[in-house]
Short mmCIF file of C-alpha atoms in Angstrom, two decimals:
data_model
loop_
_atom_site.label_atom_id
_atom_site.label_comp_id
_atom_site.label_asym_id
_atom_site.label_seq_id
_atom_site.Cartn_x
_atom_site.Cartn_y
_atom_site.Cartn_z
CA MET A 1 6.71 -41.18 -42.12
CA ALA A 2 3.66 -42.28 -41.19
CA GLN A 3 0.94 -41.54 -42.39
CA ALA A 4 -2.98 -41.33 -41.07
CA ALA A 5 -4.94 -41.96 -43.52
CA SER A 6 -3.60 -45.46 -42.94
CA LYS A 7 -4.77 -47.16 -40.17
CA THR A 8 -3.22 -50.80 -40.11
CA CYS A 9 -0.77 -51.86 -37.96
CA GLU A 10 2.87 -51.21 -39.93
CA ILE A 11 4.84 -54.04 -37.86
CA CYS A 12 2.80 -57.07 -38.96
CA VAL A 13 0.60 -55.42 -41.48
CA SER A 14 -2.46 -57.40 -40.36
CA ALA A 15 -4.31 -55.61 -38.02
CA PRO A 16 -5.51 -51.98 -37.43
CA GLY A 17 -3.39 -50.06 -36.16
CA SER A 18 -5.59 -47.99 -33.24
CA HIS A 19 -2.18 -46.75 -31.68
CA TYR A 20 0.51 -44.55 -32.88
CA CYS A 21 3.81 -44.26 -31.30
CA ILE A 22 4.95 -40.63 -31.04
CA ASP A 23 8.96 -41.17 -31.34
CA CYS A 24 9.02 -43.96 -34.16
CA GLU A 25 5.98 -41.79 -35.71
CA GLU A 26 4.30 -45.36 -37.22
CA TYR A 27 1.07 -46.81 -36.29
CA TYR A 28 0.45 -49.82 -33.95
CA CYS A 29 -1.84 -52.83 -33.40
CA GLU A 30 -2.90 -54.27 -29.49
CA ASN A 31 -0.50 -56.13 -29.17
CA CYS A 32 2.25 -55.20 -31.67
CA LYS A 33 2.31 -51.85 -28.88
CA LEU A 34 2.73 -54.21 -25.86
CA LEU A 35 5.87 -56.02 -27.44
CA HIS A 36 6.72 -52.06 -28.69
CA ASN A 37 6.76 -51.12 -24.84
CA ARG A 38 8.86 -54.06 -23.75
CA GLN A 39 11.35 -53.65 -25.93
CA LYS A 40 14.77 -51.96 -24.07
CA LEU A 41 15.12 -48.94 -26.37
CA SER A 42 11.12 -47.80 -26.85
CA ARG A 43 10.05 -49.09 -23.59
CA ASN A 44 9.62 -45.40 -22.66
CA HIS A 45 8.38 -44.29 -25.79
CA ALA A 46 4.32 -42.19 -25.45
CA PHE A 47 1.22 -43.26 -27.56
CA GLN A 48 -1.38 -41.95 -29.17
CA LYS A 49 -4.90 -43.22 -29.96
CA ALA A 50 -4.66 -43.33 -33.87
CA THR A 51 -8.85 -41.64 -33.29
CA ASP A 52 -6.44 -38.92 -31.17
CA LEU A 53 -4.47 -38.11 -34.41
CA ILE A 54 -4.75 -35.59 -37.23
CA PRO A 55 -3.97 -37.10 -40.28
CA GLU A 56 -1.12 -35.64 -42.16
CA GLY A 57 -1.08 -36.33 -46.07
CA LYS A 58 2.13 -36.52 -48.30
CA SER A 59 2.27 -33.28 -50.13
CA LYS A 60 4.32 -33.67 -53.24
CA CYS A 61 5.98 -31.17 -56.01
CA SER A 62 3.70 -30.16 -58.33
CA LYS A 63 6.23 -29.56 -61.64
CA HIS A 64 7.67 -33.21 -60.23
CA LYS A 65 4.90 -35.43 -58.53
CA GLU A 66 7.55 -36.35 -56.44
CA GLU A 67 6.96 -36.43 -52.83
CA LEU A 68 8.99 -32.97 -50.85
CA THR A 69 11.48 -34.67 -48.67
CA LEU A 70 13.98 -32.58 -48.87
CA LEU A 71 13.97 -28.08 -47.29
CA CYS A 72 15.83 -25.86 -49.74
CA ASN A 73 17.09 -23.68 -46.64
CA THR A 74 18.60 -20.89 -49.16
CA CYS A 75 14.26 -20.43 -50.09
CA ASN A 76 12.98 -22.20 -47.11
CA VAL A 77 10.69 -23.87 -49.23
CA PRO A 78 10.41 -28.12 -49.89
CA VAL A 79 11.60 -29.64 -52.73
CA CYS A 80 11.63 -33.20 -53.92
CA THR A 81 14.68 -35.01 -55.43
CA SER A 82 13.99 -33.32 -58.86
CA CYS A 83 14.39 -29.57 -58.26
CA VAL A 84 17.02 -29.79 -56.43
CA ALA A 85 19.37 -30.90 -59.40
CA GLY A 86 17.40 -27.74 -61.22
CA LYS A 87 16.25 -24.54 -60.11
CA HIS A 88 17.58 -25.00 -57.09
CA ASN A 89 20.98 -26.13 -58.01
CA LYS A 90 23.49 -25.95 -55.65
CA HIS A 91 21.53 -25.02 -52.60
CA ASP A 92 20.87 -25.24 -49.17
CA PHE A 93 18.64 -28.84 -48.32
CA SER A 94 18.49 -30.28 -44.47
CA LYS A 95 15.85 -33.07 -45.10
CA ILE A 96 12.19 -32.30 -44.18
CA VAL A 97 12.00 -34.59 -41.23
CA ASP A 98 15.12 -33.05 -40.15
CA ALA A 99 13.91 -29.69 -40.21
CA ILE A 100 10.77 -30.28 -38.26
CA ALA A 101 12.69 -32.09 -35.53
CA GLN A 102 15.23 -28.79 -35.32
CA LEU A 103 12.09 -26.42 -35.81
CA ARG A 104 10.27 -27.90 -32.71
CA GLU A 105 13.29 -28.23 -30.72
CA GLU A 106 13.82 -24.43 -31.40
CA ASN A 107 10.14 -23.51 -30.52
CA GLU A 108 10.67 -25.74 -27.60
CA THR A 109 13.70 -24.18 -26.44
CA LYS A 110 11.50 -20.84 -27.14
CA ILE A 111 8.98 -21.47 -24.58
CA ARG A 112 11.06 -23.42 -22.68
CA ALA A 113 13.30 -19.60 -22.41
CA LYS A 114 9.76 -17.38 -22.20
CA THR A 115 7.67 -19.54 -19.85
CA ASN A 116 10.83 -19.34 -17.29
CA ASP A 117 10.75 -15.59 -17.98
CA ALA A 118 7.54 -15.74 -17.42
CA ASN A 119 7.80 -17.55 -13.71
CA GLN A 120 10.84 -15.23 -12.94
CA ASN A 121 8.38 -12.22 -13.03
CA LEU A 122 5.81 -14.37 -11.83
CA LYS A 123 8.51 -15.12 -9.00
CA LYS A 124 9.36 -11.03 -8.98
CA ILE A 125 5.74 -9.61 -9.06
CA GLU A 126 5.15 -12.32 -6.22
CA ASP A 127 7.66 -10.81 -4.22
CA SER A 128 7.31 -7.31 -5.44
CA LEU A 129 3.34 -7.77 -4.08
CA LYS A 130 4.18 -9.11 -0.62
CA SER A 131 6.91 -6.90 0.00
CA PHE A 132 4.51 -3.34 -0.92
CA ASP A 133 1.76 -5.07 1.26
CA ASN A 134 4.64 -5.14 4.03
CA SER A 135 5.44 -1.54 3.12
CA VAL A 136 1.32 -0.23 3.21
CA GLU A 137 2.04 -1.54 7.00
CA SER A 138 5.14 0.30 7.87
CA VAL A 139 3.30 2.84 6.18
CA ILE A 140 -0.12 2.26 8.54
CA LYS A 141 2.34 1.88 11.15
CA ALA A 142 4.21 5.44 11.22
CA ILE A 143 1.46 7.15 10.67
CA ASN A 144 -0.07 5.37 13.57
CA ASP A 145 2.63 6.11 15.65
CA GLU A 146 2.73 9.46 14.82
CA GLY A 147 -1.01 10.36 15.70
CA ASN A 148 -0.60 9.15 19.13
CA MET A 149 2.94 10.83 19.49
CA ILE A 150 0.96 14.11 18.52
CA LYS A 151 -1.98 13.01 20.50
CA ARG A 152 0.57 12.70 23.50
CA MET A 153 1.99 15.99 23.41
CA VAL A 154 -1.71 17.86 22.29
CA ASP A 155 -2.25 15.94 25.78
CA LYS A 156 0.87 17.05 27.41
CA SER A 157 0.61 21.16 26.37
CA VAL A 158 -3.33 21.05 27.60
CA ALA A 159 -2.74 19.68 31.33
CA GLU A 160 0.25 22.02 30.91
CA MET A 161 -1.64 24.91 30.16
CA ILE A 162 -4.78 24.47 32.56
CA VAL A 163 -2.06 24.57 34.96
CA LEU A 164 -0.60 27.67 33.76
CA VAL A 165 -4.05 29.72 33.96
CA LYS A 166 -4.95 27.71 37.16
CA GLU A 167 -1.42 29.33 39.00
CA GLN A 168 -1.44 32.74 37.46
CA SER A 169 -5.66 33.28 38.17
CA LYS A 170 -4.93 32.23 41.54
CA LYS A 171 -2.38 34.97 41.78
CA GLU A 172 -4.83 38.34 39.86
CA LYS A 173 -7.40 35.88 42.75
CA GLU A 174 -5.00 36.91 45.71
CA LYS A 175 -5.15 40.54 44.17
CA LEU A 176 -8.52 40.91 43.52
CA THR A 177 -9.10 39.36 47.39
CA ILE A 178 -6.63 41.89 48.90
CA MET A 179 -9.05 44.08 47.13
CA LEU A 180 -11.63 43.12 48.33
CA SER A 181 -10.91 42.71 52.05
CA ASP A 182 -9.19 46.51 51.60
CA ALA A 183 -12.42 48.03 50.67
CA ARG A 184 -14.58 45.77 53.33
CA SER A 185 -12.21 47.67 56.11
CA VAL A 186 -12.54 50.91 54.29
CA LEU A 187 -16.68 50.25 54.55
CA ALA A 188 -16.89 50.09 57.76
CA ALA A 189 -14.52 52.15 59.10
CA GLY A 190 -17.14 54.25 57.15
CA GLN A 191 -19.84 52.71 58.43
CA THR A 192 -18.67 53.12 62.17
CA LEU A 193 -17.23 57.20 61.73
CA ASP A 194 -21.62 57.54 60.45
CA ARG A 195 -22.28 56.12 63.56
CA LYS A 196 -20.52 58.42 65.50
CA ARG A 197 -21.82 61.25 63.20
CA LYS A 198 -25.33 59.97 64.01
CA ALA A 199 -24.88 59.59 67.83
CA LEU A 200 -23.11 63.44 67.90
CA ASP A 201 -25.62 64.92 66.32
CA LYS A 202 -28.16 63.72 69.10
CA THR A 203 -25.66 64.97 71.57
CA ARG A 204 -25.74 69.39 73.07
CA HIS A 205 -24.75 71.59 70.74
CA ASP A 206 -22.67 73.74 72.77
CA GLY A 207 -18.09 74.51 72.38
CA GLY A 208 -17.73 71.05 72.85
CA MET A 209 -19.78 69.63 70.45
CA VAL A 210 -17.52 71.80 68.02
CA GLN A 211 -14.31 69.83 68.69
CA LYS A 212 -15.94 67.15 68.31
CA ILE A 213 -17.25 67.83 64.93
CA ASN A 214 -13.72 68.17 64.15
CA THR A 215 -12.13 65.36 65.03
CA MET A 216 -13.98 64.03 63.23
CA THR A 217 -13.82 65.52 60.56
CA GLU A 218 -10.30 64.75 60.15
CA GLU A 219 -10.93 60.87 61.11
CA ILE A 220 -12.55 61.24 58.50
CA ASN A 221 -10.21 63.04 55.63
CA LYS A 222 -7.88 59.75 56.80
CA LEU A 223 -10.59 57.57 55.71
CA LYS A 224 -9.24 56.71 52.00
CA ILE A 225 -10.95 55.36 49.22
CA ASN A 226 -8.46 53.75 46.78
CA SER A 227 -8.64 53.64 43.89
CA LEU A 228 -9.67 50.66 41.44
CA LEU A 229 -6.60 48.88 39.35
CA GLU A 230 -7.62 47.35 36.60
CA PHE A 231 -9.38 44.26 36.77
CA PRO A 232 -8.24 40.85 36.22
CA ASN A 233 -9.78 38.88 33.38
CA ILE A 234 -8.94 35.88 31.40
CA SER A 235 -10.20 34.50 27.72
CA PHE A 236 -9.07 32.36 25.43
CA ASN A 237 -7.45 32.53 21.49
CA ARG A 238 -8.26 29.77 19.89
CA LYS A 239 -5.74 29.24 16.71
CA SER A 240 -7.36 27.94 13.05
CA VAL A 241 -5.95 24.73 12.95
CA ALA A 242 -6.53 22.81 9.03
CA GLU A 243 -7.56 18.92 8.62
CA ASP A 244 -4.99 19.53 5.73
CA ASP A 245 -2.11 20.91 8.95
CA ILE A 246 -3.02 17.78 11.53
CA ARG A 247 -1.34 15.78 8.36
CA ARG A 248 1.38 18.43 7.89
CA MET A 249 2.25 17.60 11.21
CA ILE A 250 2.03 13.98 10.86
CA GLY A 251 4.20 13.62 8.03
CA THR A 252 3.27 12.74 3.87
CA TYR A 253 3.98 9.08 2.22
CA THR A 254 4.63 8.73 -1.19
CA ILE A 255 3.52 5.83 -3.93
CA ARG A 256 5.76 5.55 -6.85
#
């Protein structure tokens, strides 16, 4: 594995290693990089500028002073080849390079799974938001439709009530008109008798006068003043309606 401390081309070992092949984990100079990219097996390798690379120093075993090239899977610690025969005898091992590659692959798989879950959640939220907006519009339309229907019902009821008031009041007015006509007839008859009485007072007081007065008395007795019936009256009893009553008539909605 290449070390960031050595920035000499690891191919020609002469020119500065200004490029780092991420796939091969080696430093390349400009010319060697061009040759590397022309080869069929490495034409798709990714390069990174050496100046952007974070140097990695190779760790050594503190006990044996050897390079830590293995990973003890049993203890989950890096070890050197001498540790295999010593403290970590009969343990399960793997190369650090392989372990790192496996860990990277596992992390990549986990990240993909989590980003996939995040994308699915994002889509569900977006779909839910769209569906919720549609539901809100539907509820608003339903409220408007219900309100308009109630308005039409109220307008119809008001119109019908006004027609009924006019019809019933017309009948009562007709009764009053008849009573008024009768009262006028009685008044006219009374006024006629009064004129006769005054004219009779101016005539000669003799035996015929008595007969005439008796006749007038009979006419006066026949003049009947009808008792007045209870006059019709109309009033409006307002029903107290609160805003909550109107809302209950329209309906209710729920948000969960």
